[in-house]
């Protein structure tokens, strides 16, 4: 264990500071920090920019944890016990090597912000069955992953205000997204989308505190033309009857989705590489 | 009996030898004395009526003693119906609604009227669920007037100020400071009531007789001045106005104020605003490494979150490139590079 990590740990134990910052300490395993997982009083643990490959199940001992930040490690798997952190409000596991989220992940009782940006997660087996039961979620960052579809169950995330799906492989957006009435930020740039469901037009995405990002998709001309004029023009058009017709026709035509950009995806550092 | 011993029953004088004498039931009269006790005129057709020893012509007898019909005001000869404190010809005593003769059918008194059983049943059914007037005790068809806790026909009352007959929208004025006790609980027409300057509650539109809250350019009952969101009365606590509505502190901030992106609570005091979001000053930090930042710290935008320079620089090259390209596209307003 590095000296710096030990020092930070001792300090936390002595001062009783509930916020423990262990970023950039060349930590490869939490087991090398004896006593860390018995610091029950800590409410925030920051482990950004380390070399962790896994998170031990004993992380669940930190029962008072509200913020857990594991951004930029090389974690391949999370323990199922993580969702028993009953006070966890903000979880950042961005920029790791996760292929999936563990079973029961959706049972966090008060999780508000979840960041799984820049991993290898997609729909289907990557997400546990109860994922969309995270009703307390207000921000969900899933940019830089491999989603092609989003489950219609996303409508259960009633409190969602921010949804980022930037740079995935999305082919369609489910109509149920229109039921997320509190949504204020929607990031869809860099996907394989050709159409948007007309229901998106009902959302409040143009206010002063809103954000709608649509660039970098192979949109049908009707959307592409309006996007050049600005997102507000796209929103107006989504509410048009003529667009609803175009949308229906596109959905029922069963045309081939635009191809994946494997080359770009494989440059991601989240991919496991064979050591040459 | 000699002529000299006979005297006239009326005047007591004797009779002349050739004079015509009227004999009625053994009593004797001069012809000029055998007249009606009331009008002193001879009896037409020699028909008279005797009552308590006096004789009356038919007309005067009826005027004095015969019952008079409560409906047609004619004398009643023959069967007299006594009902409703009056006398009636059998054919004149009818149901007030259907005009059926009631003499043999029997009747029911309903609000001062005589009704047949059928009509009474119908009227009773109609008045079911209606208010009763506490003055005339009949049903109130339209809106009742409420006064001192009871309901009345509005037309029984006049405005205490202008004297006009009242309608159901008359207002009862209860005790108010500055007014004497005998002005309590008077009824006023809407016009006069408005002129009295009693504040009207902006919520229930009723006059305010106790404490008045003045806010948003209106008057309110203390308990009716409530948060537009949770509907709890402010009860003197601070309220926040927005677009003509009042809110409690919590809901004003929840709806229009700043919730901190990290703690999700209302921000009191200084606020850091960035990227469509707000933070408590002490919660404003890099989204990736939790390092504290201030309003002056330069940061990068990542999914509309602030990240510090160090974290951005640690991004893999390919991500930095992509983000840069997206930034450029956005800066050009979505147009592809030329």
PDB file of C-alpha atoms in Angstrom, chain B residues 23-191:
ATOM      1  CA  UNK B  23    -152.268  36.411  13.843  1.00  0.00           C
ATOM      2  CA  UNK B  24    -149.108  34.380  13.901  1.00  0.00           C
ATOM      3  CA  UNK B  25    -148.894  31.405  16.225  1.00  0.00           C
ATOM      4  CA  UNK B  26    -151.451  33.004  18.552  1.00  0.00           C
ATOM      5  CA  UNK B  27    -149.618  36.335  18.717  1.00  0.00           C
ATOM      6  CA  UNK B  28    -151.366  39.399  17.307  1.00  0.00           C
ATOM      7  CA  UNK B  29    -149.956  42.376  15.396  1.00  0.00           C
ATOM      8  CA  UNK B  30    -151.062  45.491  13.698  1.00  0.00           C
ATOM      9  CA  UNK B  31    -150.370  44.918  10.019  1.00  0.00           C
ATOM     10  CA  UNK B  32    -147.962  47.873  10.098  1.00  0.00           C
ATOM     11  CA  UNK B  33    -146.252  46.299  13.132  1.00  0.00           C
ATOM     12  CA  UNK B  34    -145.822  42.840  11.578  1.00  0.00           C
ATOM     13  CA  UNK B  35    -142.479  43.712   9.947  1.00  0.00           C
ATOM     14  CA  UNK B  36    -138.891  42.533   9.938  1.00  0.00           C
ATOM     15  CA  UNK B  37    -137.149  43.240  13.247  1.00  0.00           C
ATOM     16  CA  UNK B  38    -134.173  44.527  11.351  1.00  0.00           C
ATOM     17  CA  UNK B  39    -135.420  46.557   8.373  1.00  0.00           C
ATOM     18  CA  UNK B  40    -138.986  47.345   9.607  1.00  0.00           C
ATOM     19  CA  UNK B  41    -140.423  46.426   6.296  1.00  0.00           C
ATOM     20  CA  UNK B  42    -143.173  43.921   5.623  1.00  0.00           C
ATOM     21  CA  UNK B  43    -142.065  40.413   4.912  1.00  0.00           C
ATOM     22  CA  UNK B  44    -141.895  39.768   1.157  1.00  0.00           C
ATOM     23  CA  UNK B  45    -144.351  36.996   0.273  1.00  0.00           C
ATOM     24  CA  UNK B  46    -145.142  36.851   4.005  1.00  0.00           C
ATOM     25  CA  UNK B  47    -142.081  34.679   4.580  1.00  0.00           C
ATOM     26  CA  UNK B  48    -140.245  35.357   7.782  1.00  0.00           C
ATOM     27  CA  UNK B  49    -137.615  33.721   9.884  1.00  0.00           C
ATOM     28  CA  UNK B  50    -137.826  33.662  13.615  1.00  0.00           C
ATOM     29  CA  UNK B  51    -134.722  33.728  15.778  1.00  0.00           C
ATOM     30  CA  UNK B  52    -134.658  34.265  19.543  1.00  0.00           C
ATOM     31  CA  UNK B  53    -138.247  35.568  19.544  1.00  0.00           C
ATOM     32  CA  UNK B  54    -137.672  38.074  16.751  1.00  0.00           C
ATOM     33  CA  UNK B  55    -138.859  37.827  13.187  1.00  0.00           C
ATOM     34  CA  UNK B  56    -136.676  38.744  10.266  1.00  0.00           C
ATOM     35  CA  UNK B  57    -137.150  38.942   6.550  1.00  0.00           C
ATOM     36  CA  UNK B  58    -135.218  36.375   4.615  1.00  0.00           C
ATOM     37  CA  UNK B  59    -132.555  38.826   3.550  1.00  0.00           C
ATOM     38  CA  UNK B  60    -131.881  40.244   6.979  1.00  0.00           C
ATOM     39  CA  UNK B  61    -132.006  36.854   8.637  1.00  0.00           C
ATOM     40  CA  UNK B  62    -129.325  35.630   6.298  1.00  0.00           C
ATOM     41  CA  UNK B  63    -127.284  38.776   6.735  1.00  0.00           C
ATOM     42  CA  UNK B  64    -127.417  38.470  10.471  1.00  0.00           C
ATOM     43  CA  UNK B  65    -127.301  34.788  11.168  1.00  0.00           C
ATOM     44  CA  UNK B  66    -126.745  32.607   8.096  1.00  0.00           C
ATOM     45  CA  UNK B  67    -123.197  31.273   7.478  1.00  0.00           C
ATOM     46  CA  UNK B  68    -121.294  32.858   4.637  1.00  0.00           C
ATOM     47  CA  UNK B  69    -119.193  30.766   2.236  1.00  0.00           C
ATOM     48  CA  UNK B  70    -115.455  31.333   2.621  1.00  0.00           C
ATOM     49  CA  UNK B  71    -115.030  31.142  -1.134  1.00  0.00           C
ATOM     50  CA  UNK B  72    -117.996  32.780  -2.933  1.00  0.00           C
ATOM     51  CA  UNK B  73    -119.190  34.923  -0.040  1.00  0.00           C
ATOM     52  CA  UNK B  74    -122.796  33.825  -0.674  1.00  0.00           C
ATOM     53  CA  UNK B  75    -125.038  32.608   2.147  1.00  0.00           C
ATOM     54  CA  UNK B  76    -125.162  28.977   2.706  1.00  0.00           C
ATOM     55  CA  UNK B  77    -128.586  27.425   2.743  1.00  0.00           C
ATOM     56  CA  UNK B  78    -128.636  23.736   3.398  1.00  0.00           C
ATOM     57  CA  UNK B  79    -125.476  21.795   4.104  1.00  0.00           C
ATOM     58  CA  UNK B  80    -122.685  23.839   5.617  1.00  0.00           C
ATOM     59  CA  UNK B  81    -119.101  22.595   5.579  1.00  0.00           C
ATOM     60  CA  UNK B  82    -117.136  23.860   8.525  1.00  0.00           C
ATOM     61  CA  UNK B  83    -113.427  23.582   7.865  1.00  0.00           C
ATOM     62  CA  UNK B  84    -110.255  25.629   7.978  1.00  0.00           C
ATOM     63  CA  UNK B  85    -111.923  28.097  10.400  1.00  0.00           C
ATOM     64  CA  UNK B  86    -114.624  29.030   7.877  1.00  0.00           C
ATOM     65  CA  UNK B  87    -117.945  27.894   6.394  1.00  0.00           C
ATOM     66  CA  UNK B  88    -118.301  26.630   2.878  1.00  0.00           C
ATOM     67  CA  UNK B  89    -120.830  25.476   0.332  1.00  0.00           C
ATOM     68  CA  UNK B  90    -120.066  21.824  -0.276  1.00  0.00           C
ATOM     69  CA  UNK B  91    -119.335  22.694  -3.895  1.00  0.00           C
ATOM     70  CA  UNK B  92    -117.083  25.585  -2.856  1.00  0.00           C
ATOM     71  CA  UNK B  93    -114.827  23.640  -0.477  1.00  0.00           C
ATOM     72  CA  UNK B  94    -112.379  22.142  -2.977  1.00  0.00           C
ATOM     73  CA  UNK B  95    -108.754  21.067  -3.129  1.00  0.00           C
ATOM     74  CA  UNK B  96    -106.712  24.154  -3.880  1.00  0.00           C
ATOM     75  CA  UNK B  97    -104.694  22.343  -6.478  1.00  0.00           C
ATOM     76  CA  UNK B  98    -107.040  19.976  -8.325  1.00  0.00           C
ATOM     77  CA  UNK B  99    -110.436  21.602  -7.454  1.00  0.00           C
ATOM     78  CA  UNK B 100    -111.904  18.298  -6.357  1.00  0.00           C
ATOM     79  CA  UNK B 101    -114.783  18.667  -3.826  1.00  0.00           C
ATOM     80  CA  UNK B 102    -113.509  17.697  -0.436  1.00  0.00           C
ATOM     81  CA  UNK B 103    -116.706  17.521   1.645  1.00  0.00           C
ATOM     82  CA  UNK B 104    -117.021  13.744   1.422  1.00  0.00           C
ATOM     83  CA  UNK B 105    -113.414  12.852   0.584  1.00  0.00           C
ATOM     84  CA  UNK B 106    -111.794  14.461   3.574  1.00  0.00           C
ATOM     85  CA  UNK B 107    -108.876  16.883   3.330  1.00  0.00           C
ATOM     86  CA  UNK B 108    -105.405  17.573   4.692  1.00  0.00           C
ATOM     87  CA  UNK B 109    -104.142  20.935   5.786  1.00  0.00           C
ATOM     88  CA  UNK B 110    -100.870  21.763   4.067  1.00  0.00           C
ATOM     89  CA  UNK B 111     -99.171  25.112   4.567  1.00  0.00           C
ATOM     90  CA  UNK B 112    -102.520  26.861   5.154  1.00  0.00           C
ATOM     91  CA  UNK B 113    -104.175  25.161   2.213  1.00  0.00           C
ATOM     92  CA  UNK B 114    -106.787  22.426   2.076  1.00  0.00           C
ATOM     93  CA  UNK B 115    -105.595  19.659  -0.210  1.00  0.00           C
ATOM     94  CA  UNK B 116    -106.997  16.289  -1.205  1.00  0.00           C
ATOM     95  CA  UNK B 117    -104.971  13.265  -0.158  1.00  0.00           C
ATOM     96  CA  UNK B 118    -103.456  12.803  -3.624  1.00  0.00           C
ATOM     97  CA  UNK B 119    -102.316  16.397  -4.005  1.00  0.00           C
ATOM     98  CA  UNK B 120    -100.942  16.440  -0.486  1.00  0.00           C
ATOM     99  CA  UNK B 121     -98.914  13.329  -1.171  1.00  0.00           C
ATOM    100  CA  UNK B 122     -97.562  14.843  -4.374  1.00  0.00           C
ATOM    101  CA  UNK B 123     -96.627  18.164  -2.763  1.00  0.00           C
ATOM    102  CA  UNK B 124     -94.932  16.351   0.079  1.00  0.00           C
ATOM    103  CA  UNK B 125     -92.864  14.290  -2.365  1.00  0.00           C
ATOM    104  CA  UNK B 126     -91.849  17.409  -4.288  1.00  0.00           C
ATOM    105  CA  UNK B 127     -90.659  19.184  -1.183  1.00  0.00           C
ATOM    106  CA  UNK B 128     -88.493  16.235  -0.185  1.00  0.00           C
ATOM    107  CA  UNK B 129     -84.876  17.368   0.014  1.00  0.00           C
ATOM    108  CA  UNK B 130     -85.810  21.034  -0.169  1.00  0.00           C
ATOM    109  CA  UNK B 131     -85.299  23.589   2.511  1.00  0.00           C
ATOM    110  CA  UNK B 132     -88.198  24.698   4.680  1.00  0.00           C
ATOM    111  CA  UNK B 133     -88.746  28.362   5.268  1.00  0.00           C
ATOM    112  CA  UNK B 134     -88.569  28.999   8.987  1.00  0.00           C
ATOM    113  CA  UNK B 135     -90.936  31.909   8.644  1.00  0.00           C
ATOM    114  CA  UNK B 136     -93.830  30.573   6.549  1.00  0.00           C
ATOM    115  CA  UNK B 137     -93.043  26.880   7.087  1.00  0.00           C
ATOM    116  CA  UNK B 138     -93.436  25.966   3.458  1.00  0.00           C
ATOM    117  CA  UNK B 139     -90.792  24.579   1.158  1.00  0.00           C
ATOM    118  CA  UNK B 140     -88.310  26.808  -0.570  1.00  0.00           C
ATOM    119  CA  UNK B 141     -88.138  26.115  -4.264  1.00  0.00           C
ATOM    120  CA  UNK B 142     -85.159  28.216  -5.274  1.00  0.00           C
ATOM    121  CA  UNK B 143     -82.031  29.047  -3.326  1.00  0.00           C
ATOM    122  CA  UNK B 144     -82.739  29.557   0.371  1.00  0.00           C
ATOM    123  CA  UNK B 145     -81.564  32.598   2.241  1.00  0.00           C
ATOM    124  CA  UNK B 146     -79.510  31.663   5.284  1.00  0.00           C
ATOM    125  CA  UNK B 147     -79.794  33.821   8.302  1.00  0.00           C
ATOM    126  CA  UNK B 148     -78.905  33.203  11.921  1.00  0.00           C
ATOM    127  CA  UNK B 149     -78.444  29.554  11.175  1.00  0.00           C
ATOM    128  CA  UNK B 150     -81.841  28.951   9.533  1.00  0.00           C
ATOM    129  CA  UNK B 151     -83.180  28.937   5.997  1.00  0.00           C
ATOM    130  CA  UNK B 152     -85.834  31.301   4.674  1.00  0.00           C
ATOM    131  CA  UNK B 153     -87.533  32.451   1.531  1.00  0.00           C
ATOM    132  CA  UNK B 154     -85.442  35.486   0.565  1.00  0.00           C
ATOM    133  CA  UNK B 155     -88.600  37.504  -0.172  1.00  0.00           C
ATOM    134  CA  UNK B 156     -89.551  37.613   3.488  1.00  0.00           C
ATOM    135  CA  UNK B 157     -86.675  40.030   4.082  1.00  0.00           C
ATOM    136  CA  UNK B 158     -85.545  43.447   3.004  1.00  0.00           C
ATOM    137  CA  UNK B 159     -82.052  44.840   2.881  1.00  0.00           C
ATOM    138  CA  UNK B 160     -81.123  46.481   6.184  1.00  0.00           C
ATOM    139  CA  UNK B 161     -79.638  49.410   4.298  1.00  0.00           C
ATOM    140  CA  UNK B 162     -81.653  50.116   1.135  1.00  0.00           C
ATOM    141  CA  UNK B 163     -84.878  48.281   2.037  1.00  0.00           C
ATOM    142  CA  UNK B 164     -85.076  46.375  -1.231  1.00  0.00           C
ATOM    143  CA  UNK B 165     -86.487  42.893  -1.167  1.00  0.00           C
ATOM    144  CA  UNK B 166     -83.677  40.400  -0.850  1.00  0.00           C
ATOM    145  CA  UNK B 167     -82.622  37.563  -3.069  1.00  0.00           C
ATOM    146  CA  UNK B 168     -80.723  34.447  -2.104  1.00  0.00           C
ATOM    147  CA  UNK B 169     -77.359  36.148  -2.598  1.00  0.00           C
ATOM    148  CA  UNK B 170     -78.011  38.552   0.259  1.00  0.00           C
ATOM    149  CA  UNK B 171     -75.210  38.646   2.816  1.00  0.00           C
ATOM    150  CA  UNK B 172     -75.492  38.200   6.539  1.00  0.00           C
ATOM    151  CA  UNK B 173     -73.198  40.559   8.360  1.00  0.00           C
ATOM    152  CA  UNK B 174     -71.985  39.366  11.732  1.00  0.00           C
ATOM    153  CA  UNK B 175     -70.320  41.342  14.472  1.00  0.00           C
ATOM    154  CA  UNK B 176     -67.413  43.427  13.393  1.00  0.00           C
ATOM    155  CA  UNK B 177     -65.185  45.780  15.266  1.00  0.00           C
ATOM    156  CA  UNK B 178     -66.504  49.335  15.059  1.00  0.00           C
ATOM    157  CA  UNK B 179     -70.128  48.307  14.702  1.00  0.00           C
ATOM    158  CA  UNK B 180     -72.650  48.251  17.500  1.00  0.00           C
ATOM    159  CA  UNK B 181     -74.256  45.071  18.729  1.00  0.00           C
ATOM    160  CA  UNK B 182     -77.691  45.783  17.250  1.00  0.00           C
ATOM    161  CA  UNK B 183     -76.131  45.802  13.822  1.00  0.00           C
ATOM    162  CA  UNK B 184     -75.138  42.224  14.323  1.00  0.00           C
ATOM    163  CA  UNK B 185     -76.529  39.590  12.055  1.00  0.00           C
ATOM    164  CA  UNK B 186     -78.337  41.908   9.705  1.00  0.00           C
ATOM    165  CA  UNK B 187     -79.061  41.060   6.134  1.00  0.00           C
ATOM    166  CA  UNK B 188     -77.875  43.231   3.284  1.00  0.00           C
ATOM    167  CA  UNK B 189     -78.321  43.015  -0.430  1.00  0.00           C
ATOM    168  CA  UNK B 190     -75.111  42.310  -2.322  1.00  0.00           C
ATOM    169  CA  UNK B 191     -74.848  45.905  -3.507  1.00  0.00           C
TER     170      UNK B 191
END
